[in-house]
Structure formats: C-alpha cells, structure tokens
C-alpha cells in the first residue's frame, strides 16, 4: 500500500517539475524583438529589443547585450580602410569565406565580449552588399535572428527591391576569388578577368594577399594571374 502512495507522489512530483520547467522555459524564451535596418531603407534584421548600438564606426554597426553580438556592415562605396576594418573583425572567425556557421568560445568581437560557448554565423549578400555577423550563447535567439533577415537592395534612385528574403543563397556560398576596388566580391577568376578588361583595358593584374585586385602592380608574384 505504501509503495502505491510513493509511486503516486513520485508521479505528481514529476508532473510538477515538467509544468514548472515549461513555464520557466516559456518566460525565458519569450524574447521581444524589434526590426533594425542595416542601412536606411535597406536590409532588415530582427533583433532582441534590449540590444543596443555599442559603436558605429566607418559604417560598421556593432550591437550587443549580455548574450548576443550582432555586426552589420554594408560595403557599397566604402573605402579600403573601412573594408579592411570589417575584414579584421570577420577573418579571425570565418577567414575569407563569404558565409559560415560555427561555434566559438569566449569571443571578443567588435570590441564586445561574451563568456562561454557561443554559436557564430556570418553571411554576405552579393546583390545588397550587406554583411551580417551574429554571435550568441542563446540558441533560440541565434536561430531566430538568422532566420529573420530580409535582404533589400537599395537602388541609386532610392527605390527598394527585394533581393533575397532567405538567410542564404547559392551565390553567397561560393568562395571569393577577388574583390573589386569598391569591395564588391567576385566569385570566379573569369569574373575578375572580365571586370579588369572592361574597366582598365588590361588582363594583366595582380591579386593581392588581401584578395583585392591591382591593375597597376608590375613584376613577378605568386598571386599574379
């Protein structure tokens, strides 16, 4: 008889734990989000409402809270110093890849730090020139952010056009071969050859160690085409 009571009490205790855990999980994951534009009238990304802008230098926008760091950068029209500044933030985690998804421990990125194991994701969009880097120790927040990005291309006439509403596309999965002088990535040697021939009238150029192409460099180099 006593064993029946013990079993009943155990079942009630387990049910209570499940209910309490579910309630706590609901409130923990019930994060309020707000829409942020990476450039005026441009690509939109949904972020936790408590994230604040920690810096905005050379067009590199760094937002963070205690669990998450998000960096947004639009490379269109940026000078070399700005492009290299963003590269210095991205490269230690993702190298020269134009997209990536990995994990990282105790990261310090864009001047912001998170303790513990974190998820890290990066993607650039060749049509919009937007680059977004997300690092978070909260998997729910991480998944929500990277699945709620709306890439928008801002035309010169200020008319917005949807480029790609998904978090990635086939064009962003390729490895960058070289960069144009304005920072636009090119995915193949043929694209680089064609660009240099049309713009500079020469197919004799050097691809520098940072990936940028230089039509004025002379002399032998292992990077020369």
Coordinates of N, CA and C in Angstrom, one line a residue:
X1 N 0.8 -1.2 0.0 CA 0.0 0.0 0.0 C 0.9 1.3 0.0
X2 N 1.9 1.2 0.8 CA 2.8 2.4 0.9 C 3.5 2.6 -0.4
X3 N 3.8 1.5 -1.1 CA 4.5 1.7 -2.4 C 3.6 2.4 -3.4
X4 N 2.3 2.1 -3.3 CA 1.4 2.8 -4.2 C 1.4 4.3 -4.0
X5 N 1.4 4.7 -2.7 CA 1.4 6.1 -2.4 C 2.7 6.7 -2.8
X6 N 3.8 6.0 -2.6 CA 5.1 6.6 -3.1 C 5.1 6.8 -4.6
X7 N 4.6 5.8 -5.3 CA 4.5 5.9 -6.8 C 3.7 7.1 -7.2
X8 N 2.5 7.3 -6.5 CA 1.6 8.4 -6.8 C 2.3 9.7 -6.5
X9 N 3.0 9.8 -5.4 CA 3.7 11.0 -5.0 C 4.8 11.3 -6.0
X10 N 5.5 10.3 -6.5 CA 6.6 10.5 -7.4 C 6.0 11.0 -8.8
X11 N 4.9 10.4 -9.2 CA 4.3 10.9 -10.5 C 3.9 12.3 -10.4
X12 N 3.2 12.7 -9.2 CA 2.8 14.1 -9.0 C 4.0 15.0 -9.1
X13 N 5.1 14.6 -8.4 CA 6.3 15.4 -8.4 C 6.9 15.6 -9.7
X14 N 7.0 14.5 -10.5 CA 7.5 14.7 -11.9 C 6.6 15.6 -12.7
X15 N 5.3 15.5 -12.6 CA 4.4 16.3 -13.4 C 4.6 17.8 -13.0
X16 N 4.8 18.0 -11.7 CA 5.0 19.4 -11.2 C 6.3 20.0 -11.8
X17 N 7.4 19.2 -11.8 CA 8.6 19.6 -12.4 C 8.5 20.0 -13.9
X18 N 7.8 19.1 -14.6 CA 7.6 19.4 -16.0 C 6.8 20.7 -16.2
X19 N 5.8 20.9 -15.4 CA 5.0 22.1 -15.6 C 5.8 23.3 -15.3
X20 N 6.5 23.3 -14.1 CA 7.4 24.4 -13.7 C 8.5 24.7 -14.8
X21 N 9.1 23.6 -15.3 CA 10.1 23.8 -16.3 C 9.5 24.4 -17.6
X22 N 8.3 24.0 -18.0 CA 7.7 24.5 -19.2 C 7.4 26.0 -19.0
X23 N 6.9 26.4 -17.8 CA 6.6 27.8 -17.6 C 7.8 28.6 -17.6
X24 N 8.9 28.2 -16.9 CA 10.1 28.9 -16.9 C 10.7 29.0 -18.3
X25 N 10.6 27.9 -19.1 CA 11.1 28.0 -20.4 C 10.4 29.0 -21.3
X26 N 9.1 29.0 -21.1 CA 8.3 30.0 -21.8 C 8.7 31.4 -21.6
X27 N 8.8 31.8 -20.3 CA 9.2 33.1 -20.0 C 10.7 33.4 -20.4
X28 N 11.5 32.4 -20.3 CA 12.9 32.6 -20.7 C 13.1 32.9 -22.2
X29 N 12.3 32.2 -23.0 CA 12.4 32.3 -24.4 C 11.4 33.3 -25.0
X30 N 10.6 33.9 -24.2 CA 9.7 34.9 -24.7 C 10.4 36.2 -24.8
X31 N 11.3 36.3 -25.8 CA 12.1 37.5 -26.1 C 11.3 38.4 -27.0
X32 N 11.3 39.7 -26.7 CA 10.7 40.7 -27.5 C 11.7 41.2 -28.6
X33 N 11.3 41.2 -29.8 CA 12.2 41.5 -30.9 C 11.8 42.8 -31.6
X34 N 12.7 43.5 -32.2 CA 12.4 44.7 -32.9 C 13.2 44.7 -34.3
X35 N 12.7 45.4 -35.3 CA 13.3 45.4 -36.6 C 14.3 46.5 -36.7
X36 N 15.5 46.1 -37.2 CA 16.6 47.1 -37.4 C 17.0 47.1 -38.8
X37 N 17.2 48.2 -39.4 CA 17.7 48.3 -40.8 C 19.2 48.5 -40.8
X38 N 19.9 47.7 -41.6 CA 21.4 47.8 -41.6 C 21.8 49.0 -42.3
X39 N 21.0 49.5 -43.3 CA 21.2 50.8 -43.9 C 19.9 51.4 -44.1
X40 N 19.8 52.8 -44.2 CA 18.5 53.4 -44.3 C 17.7 52.8 -45.5
X41 N 16.5 52.4 -45.2 CA 15.6 51.9 -46.2 C 16.1 50.6 -46.8
X42 N 17.0 49.9 -46.1 CA 17.6 48.7 -46.7 C 17.3 47.4 -46.0
X43 N 18.3 46.5 -46.0 CA 18.1 45.2 -45.4 C 17.6 45.3 -44.0
X44 N 16.7 44.5 -43.6 CA 16.1 44.5 -42.3 C 16.4 43.2 -41.5
X45 N 16.7 43.3 -40.2 CA 17.0 42.2 -39.4 C 16.3 42.4 -38.1
X46 N 15.7 41.3 -37.5 CA 15.0 41.4 -36.3 C 16.0 41.0 -35.1
X47 N 16.1 41.8 -34.1 CA 17.0 41.6 -33.0 C 16.2 41.8 -31.7
X48 N 16.8 41.2 -30.6 CA 16.2 41.4 -29.3 C 16.1 42.9 -29.0
X49 N 14.9 43.3 -28.4 CA 14.7 44.7 -28.2 C 15.7 45.3 -27.2
X50 N 16.3 44.5 -26.4 CA 17.2 45.1 -25.4 C 18.7 45.3 -25.9
X51 N 18.9 44.9 -27.2 CA 20.2 45.1 -27.7 C 20.4 46.6 -28.0
X52 N 21.6 47.1 -27.8 CA 21.9 48.5 -28.0 C 23.1 48.6 -28.9
X53 N 23.1 49.8 -29.7 CA 24.3 50.0 -30.5 C 25.5 50.4 -29.7
X54 N 26.5 49.7 -29.7 CA 27.7 50.0 -28.9 C 28.7 50.8 -29.7
X55 N 28.7 50.7 -31.0 CA 29.6 51.5 -31.9 C 29.1 51.5 -33.3
X56 N 29.4 52.6 -34.0 CA 29.1 52.7 -35.4 C 30.2 53.5 -36.1
X57 N 31.3 52.8 -36.4 CA 32.5 53.4 -37.0 C 32.7 52.9 -38.4
X58 N 32.9 53.8 -39.3 CA 33.1 53.5 -40.7 C 32.0 52.7 -41.3
X59 N 30.8 52.8 -40.8 CA 29.6 52.1 -41.3 C 29.5 50.7 -40.7
X60 N 30.4 50.3 -39.8 CA 30.3 49.0 -39.1 C 29.5 49.2 -37.8
X61 N 28.3 48.6 -37.8 CA 27.4 48.8 -36.7 C 27.5 47.6 -35.8
X62 N 27.9 47.8 -34.5 CA 28.0 46.8 -33.5 C 26.9 46.9 -32.5
X63 N 26.1 45.9 -32.3 CA 25.0 45.9 -31.3 C 25.3 44.7 -30.4
X64 N 24.9 44.8 -29.1 CA 25.1 43.7 -28.2 C 24.2 43.8 -27.0
X65 N 24.0 42.6 -26.3 CA 23.5 42.6 -25.0 C 24.4 41.5 -24.3
X66 N 24.1 41.0 -23.1 CA 25.0 40.1 -22.4 C 25.1 38.8 -23.1
X67 N 24.2 38.4 -24.0 CA 24.3 37.1 -24.6 C 24.6 37.1 -26.1
X68 N 24.4 38.2 -26.7 CA 24.5 38.3 -28.2 C 25.2 39.5 -28.7
X69 N 26.0 39.2 -29.8 CA 26.6 40.3 -30.5 C 26.2 40.2 -32.0
X70 N 25.8 41.3 -32.6 CA 25.4 41.4 -34.0 C 26.2 42.5 -34.6
X71 N 26.8 42.2 -35.8 CA 27.6 43.3 -36.5 C 27.0 43.4 -37.9
X72 N 26.6 44.6 -38.3 CA 26.0 44.8 -39.6 C 26.9 45.8 -40.4
X73 N 27.2 45.5 -41.7 CA 28.1 46.3 -42.5 C 27.7 46.2 -43.9
X74 N 27.5 47.4 -44.5 CA 27.2 47.5 -46.0 C 28.5 48.0 -46.7
X75 N 29.1 47.2 -47.5 CA 30.4 47.5 -48.1 C 30.3 48.4 -49.4
X76 N 29.1 48.7 -49.9 CA 28.9 49.5 -51.1 C 29.5 50.9 -50.9
X77 N 30.5 51.3 -51.7 CA 31.0 52.6 -51.7 C 32.0 52.9 -50.6
X78 N 32.4 51.9 -49.8 CA 33.3 52.1 -48.7 C 34.7 52.1 -49.2
X79 N 35.6 52.9 -48.4 CA 37.0 53.0 -48.8 C 37.7 51.7 -48.2
X80 N 39.0 51.6 -48.7 CA 39.8 50.4 -48.3 C 39.9 50.3 -46.8
X81 N 40.1 51.4 -46.1 CA 40.3 51.4 -44.6 C 39.1 50.7 -43.9
X82 N 37.9 51.1 -44.4 CA 36.6 50.6 -43.8 C 36.5 49.1 -44.2
X83 N 36.8 48.7 -45.4 CA 36.7 47.3 -45.8 C 37.7 46.5 -45.0
X84 N 38.9 47.0 -44.8 CA 39.9 46.2 -44.0 C 39.5 46.1 -42.5
X85 N 38.8 47.2 -42.0 CA 38.4 47.2 -40.6 C 37.4 46.1 -40.4
X86 N 36.4 45.9 -41.4 CA 35.4 44.9 -41.2 C 36.1 43.5 -41.4
X87 N 37.0 43.4 -42.3 CA 37.7 42.1 -42.5 C 38.5 41.7 -41.3
X88 N 39.0 42.6 -40.5 CA 39.7 42.3 -39.3 C 38.8 41.8 -38.2
X89 N 37.5 42.1 -38.3 CA 36.5 41.6 -37.4 C 36.1 40.2 -37.8
X90 N 35.9 40.0 -39.0 CA 35.3 38.8 -39.5 C 36.4 37.7 -39.7
X91 N 37.5 38.0 -40.2 CA 38.5 37.0 -40.6 C 39.0 36.1 -39.5
X92 N 39.2 36.5 -38.3 CA 39.6 35.6 -37.2 C 38.7 34.4 -37.0
X93 N 37.4 34.6 -37.4 CA 36.4 33.5 -37.2 C 36.1 32.8 -38.5
X94 N 35.9 33.5 -39.6 CA 35.5 32.9 -40.8 C 36.5 33.0 -42.0
X95 N 37.6 33.6 -41.7 CA 38.6 33.7 -42.8 C 38.1 34.5 -44.0
X96 N 38.4 34.0 -45.2 CA 38.0 34.7 -46.4 C 36.6 34.2 -46.9
X97 N 36.0 33.3 -46.2 CA 34.7 32.7 -46.6 C 33.6 33.8 -46.6
X98 N 32.7 33.7 -47.6 CA 31.6 34.7 -47.7 C 30.4 34.3 -47.0
X99 N 30.5 33.1 -46.3 CA 29.4 32.7 -45.4 C 29.9 31.6 -44.4
X100 N 29.3 31.4 -43.3 CA 29.7 30.4 -42.4 C 28.9 30.2 -41.2
X101 N 29.0 29.1 -40.6 CA 28.2 28.7 -39.4 C 29.1 27.9 -38.5
X102 N 29.5 28.3 -37.3 CA 30.4 27.6 -36.5 C 30.1 27.9 -35.0
X103 N 31.0 27.4 -34.1 CA 30.9 27.7 -32.7 C 32.2 28.3 -32.3
X104 N 32.1 29.1 -31.2 CA 33.3 29.8 -30.7 C 33.2 30.0 -29.2
X105 N 34.3 30.0 -28.5 CA 34.3 30.1 -27.0 C 34.9 31.4 -26.6
X106 N 34.2 32.0 -25.6 CA 34.7 33.3 -25.0 C 35.1 34.4 -26.1
X107 N 34.2 34.6 -27.1 CA 34.6 35.5 -28.1 C 34.6 37.0 -27.7
X108 N 35.6 37.7 -28.3 CA 35.6 39.2 -28.2 C 35.5 39.7 -29.7
X109 N 34.4 40.2 -30.1 CA 34.2 40.6 -31.5 C 33.7 42.0 -31.5
X110 N 34.3 42.8 -32.4 CA 33.9 44.2 -32.5 C 34.0 45.0 -31.2
X111 N 34.9 44.6 -30.3 CA 35.1 45.2 -29.0 C 34.1 44.8 -27.9
X112 N 33.2 43.8 -28.3 CA 32.3 43.3 -27.3 C 32.7 41.8 -26.9
X113 N 32.4 41.4 -25.7 CA 32.8 40.1 -25.2 C 31.6 39.3 -24.6
X114 N 31.7 38.0 -24.9 CA 30.7 37.1 -24.3 C 31.5 35.9 -23.6
X115 N 31.1 35.6 -22.4 CA 31.7 34.5 -21.7 C 31.0 33.2 -22.1
X116 N 31.7 32.1 -22.4 CA 31.1 30.8 -22.6 C 31.1 30.4 -24.1
X117 N 30.5 29.3 -24.3 CA 30.4 28.7 -25.7 C 29.3 29.5 -26.4
X118 N 29.6 29.9 -27.7 CA 28.6 30.6 -28.5 C 28.5 30.0 -29.9
X119 N 27.3 30.3 -30.5 CA 27.1 30.0 -31.9 C 27.5 31.2 -32.7
X120 N 28.1 31.0 -33.9 CA 28.6 32.1 -34.7 C 28.1 31.9 -36.1
X121 N 27.6 32.9 -36.8 CA 27.1 32.8 -38.1 C 27.4 34.1 -38.9
X122 N 27.8 33.9 -40.2 CA 28.1 35.1 -41.0 C 27.6 34.9 -42.4
X123 N 27.1 35.9 -43.0 CA 26.7 35.9 -44.4 C 26.8 37.2 -45.0
X124 N 27.2 37.2 -46.3 CA 27.2 38.4 -47.0 C 26.3 38.3 -48.2
X125 N 25.8 39.3 -48.8 CA 24.9 39.2 -49.9 C 25.5 40.0 -51.1
X126 N 25.7 39.4 -52.2 CA 26.4 40.0 -53.3 C 25.6 41.0 -54.0
X127 N 24.2 41.0 -53.9 CA 23.4 41.9 -54.5 C 23.2 43.2 -53.7
X128 N 23.1 43.0 -52.4 CA 22.8 44.2 -51.5 C 24.1 44.8 -50.9
X129 N 25.2 44.0 -50.9 CA 26.5 44.4 -50.3 C 26.4 44.4 -48.8
X130 N 25.3 43.8 -48.2 CA 25.2 43.8 -46.8 C 26.0 42.6 -46.2
X131 N 26.6 42.8 -45.1 CA 27.3 41.7 -44.4 C 26.8 41.7 -42.9
X132 N 26.4 40.5 -42.5 CA 25.8 40.4 -41.1 C 26.5 39.2 -40.4
X133 N 27.0 39.5 -39.2 CA 27.6 38.6 -38.4 C 26.9 38.5 -37.0
X134 N 26.5 37.3 -36.7 CA 25.7 37.0 -35.4 C 26.4 36.0 -34.5
X135 N 26.6 36.4 -33.3 CA 27.2 35.5 -32.3 C 26.3 35.5 -31.0
X136 N 26.0 34.4 -30.6 CA 25.1 34.3 -29.4 C 25.3 33.0 -28.6
X137 N 25.1 33.1 -27.3 CA 25.2 31.8 -26.5 C 23.8 31.3 -26.3
X138 N 22.8 32.1 -26.7 CA 21.4 31.6 -26.6 C 20.9 31.1 -28.0
X139 N 20.8 29.7 -28.1 CA 20.5 29.1 -29.3 C 19.1 29.6 -29.9
X140 N 18.1 29.8 -29.1 CA 16.8 30.2 -29.6 C 16.9 31.6 -30.2
X141 N 17.7 32.5 -29.5 CA 17.8 33.9 -30.1 C 18.7 33.8 -31.4
X142 N 19.7 33.0 -31.4 CA 20.6 32.8 -32.5 C 19.8 32.4 -33.7
X143 N 19.0 31.3 -33.6 CA 18.2 30.8 -34.7 C 17.2 31.8 -35.2
X144 N 16.6 32.5 -34.2 CA 15.6 33.5 -34.6 C 16.2 34.6 -35.5
X145 N 17.3 35.1 -35.1 CA 17.9 36.2 -35.8 C 18.3 35.8 -37.2
X146 N 19.0 34.7 -37.4 CA 19.5 34.4 -38.7 C 18.4 33.9 -39.6
X147 N 17.2 33.6 -39.1 CA 16.1 33.2 -39.9 C 15.1 34.3 -40.2
X148 N 15.4 35.5 -39.6 CA 14.5 36.7 -39.8 C 15.3 37.8 -40.4
X149 N 16.0 37.6 -41.5 CA 16.7 38.6 -42.2 C 16.1 38.8 -43.6
X150 N 15.8 40.1 -44.0 CA 15.2 40.4 -45.3 C 16.2 41.2 -46.0
X151 N 16.9 40.6 -47.0 CA 17.9 41.3 -47.7 C 17.2 42.3 -48.7
X152 N 17.5 43.5 -48.7 CA 16.9 44.5 -49.6 C 18.0 45.3 -50.3
X153 N 17.9 45.4 -51.6 CA 18.9 46.1 -52.4 C 18.4 47.6 -52.5
X154 N 19.2 48.5 -52.2 CA 18.8 49.9 -52.3 C 19.4 50.5 -53.6
X155 N 18.5 50.8 -54.5 CA 19.0 51.3 -55.8 C 19.4 52.8 -55.7
X156 N 20.1 53.2 -56.8 CA 20.5 54.6 -56.8 C 19.3 55.6 -56.8
X157 N 18.2 55.2 -57.3 CA 17.0 56.1 -57.3 C 16.2 56.0 -56.0
X158 N 16.8 55.3 -55.0 CA 16.2 55.2 -53.7 C 15.0 54.3 -53.7
X159 N 14.8 53.5 -54.7 CA 13.7 52.5 -54.7 C 14.2 51.2 -54.2
X160 N 13.5 50.7 -53.2 CA 13.9 49.4 -52.6 C 13.4 48.2 -53.4
X161 N 14.3 47.2 -53.6 CA 13.8 46.0 -54.2 C 14.3 44.8 -53.4
X162 N 13.4 43.8 -53.3 CA 13.7 42.6 -52.5 C 14.8 41.9 -53.3
X163 N 15.9 41.5 -52.6 CA 16.9 40.7 -53.3 C 16.8 39.2 -52.9
X164 N 16.7 39.0 -51.6 CA 16.6 37.6 -51.1 C 16.1 37.6 -49.7
X165 N 15.0 37.0 -49.4 CA 14.4 37.1 -48.1 C 14.9 35.9 -47.2
X166 N 15.7 35.0 -47.8 CA 16.2 33.9 -47.0 C 17.5 34.3 -46.4
X167 N 18.0 33.4 -45.4 CA 19.2 33.7 -44.7 C 20.4 33.4 -45.6
X168 N 20.3 32.7 -46.7 CA 21.4 32.5 -47.5 C 20.9 32.1 -48.9
X169 N 21.8 32.2 -49.9 CA 21.5 31.8 -51.3 C 22.7 31.1 -51.9
X170 N 22.5 30.5 -53.1 CA 23.6 29.8 -53.7 C 24.8 30.8 -54.0
X171 N 24.5 32.0 -54.3 CA 25.6 33.0 -54.7 C 26.4 33.3 -53.5
X172 N 25.9 33.2 -52.3 CA 26.7 33.5 -51.1 C 27.5 32.4 -50.5
X173 N 27.3 31.2 -51.1 CA 28.0 30.0 -50.6 C 29.4 29.8 -51.2
X174 N 29.7 30.6 -52.3 CA 30.9 30.4 -53.0 C 32.1 31.2 -52.3
X175 N 33.3 30.7 -52.6 CA 34.5 31.3 -52.0 C 34.9 32.5 -52.9
X176 N 35.2 33.6 -52.3 CA 35.5 34.8 -53.1 C 36.9 34.6 -53.7
X177 N 37.0 34.9 -55.0 CA 38.3 34.8 -55.7 C 39.1 36.1 -55.5
X178 N 38.3 37.2 -55.7 CA 38.9 38.6 -55.6 C 37.9 39.6 -55.3
X179 N 38.3 40.8 -55.0 CA 37.4 41.9 -54.7 C 37.6 43.0 -55.7
X180 N 36.6 43.7 -56.1 CA 36.7 44.9 -56.9 C 37.2 46.0 -56.1
X181 N 37.6 47.1 -56.7 CA 38.1 48.3 -55.9 C 37.1 48.8 -55.0
X182 N 35.8 48.6 -55.2 CA 34.8 49.2 -54.3 C 34.4 48.1 -53.2
X183 N 35.1 47.0 -53.2 CA 34.8 46.0 -52.1 C 33.9 44.9 -52.6
X184 N 33.3 45.0 -53.8 CA 32.3 44.0 -54.2 C 33.1 42.7 -54.5
X185 N 32.6 41.6 -53.9 CA 33.3 40.3 -54.1 C 33.0 39.7 -55.5
X186 N 34.0 39.0 -56.1 CA 33.8 38.3 -57.3 C 34.2 36.9 -57.0
X187 N 33.4 35.9 -57.5 CA 33.4 34.6 -57.1 C 34.3 33.7 -58.0
X188 N 34.7 34.2 -59.2 CA 35.5 33.4 -60.1 C 36.6 34.2 -60.8
X189 N 37.6 33.5 -61.3 CA 38.7 34.1 -62.0 C 38.2 34.8 -63.2
X190 N 37.2 34.1 -63.9 CA 36.6 34.7 -65.1 C 35.9 36.0 -64.9
X191 N 35.2 36.1 -63.8 CA 34.6 37.4 -63.4 C 35.6 38.5 -63.2
X192 N 36.7 38.1 -62.5 CA 37.8 39.1 -62.3 C 38.5 39.5 -63.6
X193 N 38.7 38.5 -64.5 CA 39.4 38.9 -65.8 C 38.5 39.8 -66.6
X194 N 37.2 39.5 -66.6 CA 36.3 40.3 -67.4 C 36.1 41.7 -66.9
X195 N 36.1 41.8 -65.5 CA 35.9 43.1 -64.9 C 37.1 44.0 -65.2
X196 N 38.4 43.4 -65.0 CA 39.6 44.2 -65.2 C 39.7 44.6 -66.7
X197 N 39.4 43.7 -67.6 CA 39.5 44.0 -69.0 C 38.5 45.2 -69.4
X198 N 37.3 45.1 -68.9 CA 36.4 46.2 -69.2 C 36.7 47.5 -68.6
X199 N 37.1 47.5 -67.3 CA 37.3 48.7 -66.6 C 38.7 49.3 -66.9
X200 N 39.7 48.5 -67.0 CA 41.1 49.0 -67.2 C 41.7 48.7 -68.5
X201 N 41.0 47.9 -69.3 CA 41.6 47.6 -70.6 C 42.8 46.7 -70.6
X202 N 43.0 45.9 -69.5 CA 44.1 45.0 -69.4 C 43.7 43.7 -68.7
X203 N 44.3 42.6 -69.2 CA 44.1 41.4 -68.5 C 45.3 41.0 -67.7
X204 N 46.2 42.0 -67.4 CA 47.4 41.7 -66.7 C 47.3 42.4 -65.3
X205 N 47.0 41.6 -64.3 CA 46.7 42.2 -63.0 C 47.2 41.3 -61.9
X206 N 47.3 41.9 -60.7 CA 47.8 41.1 -59.5 C 46.6 41.0 -58.5
X207 N 46.4 39.7 -58.0 CA 45.5 39.6 -56.9 C 46.3 39.6 -55.6
X208 N 46.1 40.6 -54.8 CA 46.9 40.8 -53.6 C 46.6 39.9 -52.5
X209 N 47.4 39.8 -51.5 CA 47.2 38.9 -50.4 C 45.9 39.1 -49.7
X210 N 45.4 40.3 -49.7 CA 44.1 40.6 -49.0 C 42.9 40.3 -49.9
X211 N 43.2 39.8 -51.1 CA 42.1 39.5 -52.1 C 41.7 40.5 -53.1
X212 N 42.2 41.8 -52.9 CA 41.9 42.8 -53.8 C 42.8 42.8 -55.0
X213 N 42.2 43.2 -56.2 CA 43.0 43.1 -57.4 C 43.6 44.5 -57.8
X214 N 44.8 44.5 -58.3 CA 45.5 45.7 -58.5 C 46.0 45.7 -60.0
X215 N 45.5 46.5 -60.8 CA 45.9 46.5 -62.3 C 47.2 47.2 -62.5
X216 N 47.7 47.9 -61.5 CA 48.9 48.8 -61.6 C 50.2 48.1 -61.1
X217 N 50.0 46.9 -60.5 CA 51.2 46.3 -59.9 C 52.0 45.6 -61.0
X218 N 53.3 45.7 -61.0 CA 54.2 45.1 -62.0 C 55.2 44.2 -61.3
X219 N 55.8 43.3 -62.1 CA 56.8 42.4 -61.6 C 56.2 41.1 -61.3
X220 N 57.0 40.1 -61.0 CA 56.5 38.8 -60.7 C 55.9 38.6 -59.3
X221 N 54.9 37.8 -59.2 CA 54.3 37.5 -57.9 C 53.6 36.2 -58.0
X222 N 53.5 35.4 -56.9 CA 52.8 34.2 -56.9 C 51.3 34.4 -57.0
X223 N 50.9 35.6 -56.8 CA 49.4 36.0 -56.9 C 49.0 36.4 -58.3
X224 N 50.0 36.6 -59.1 CA 49.7 37.1 -60.4 C 48.9 36.0 -61.3
X225 N 48.0 36.5 -62.1 CA 47.1 35.6 -62.8 C 47.9 34.8 -63.8

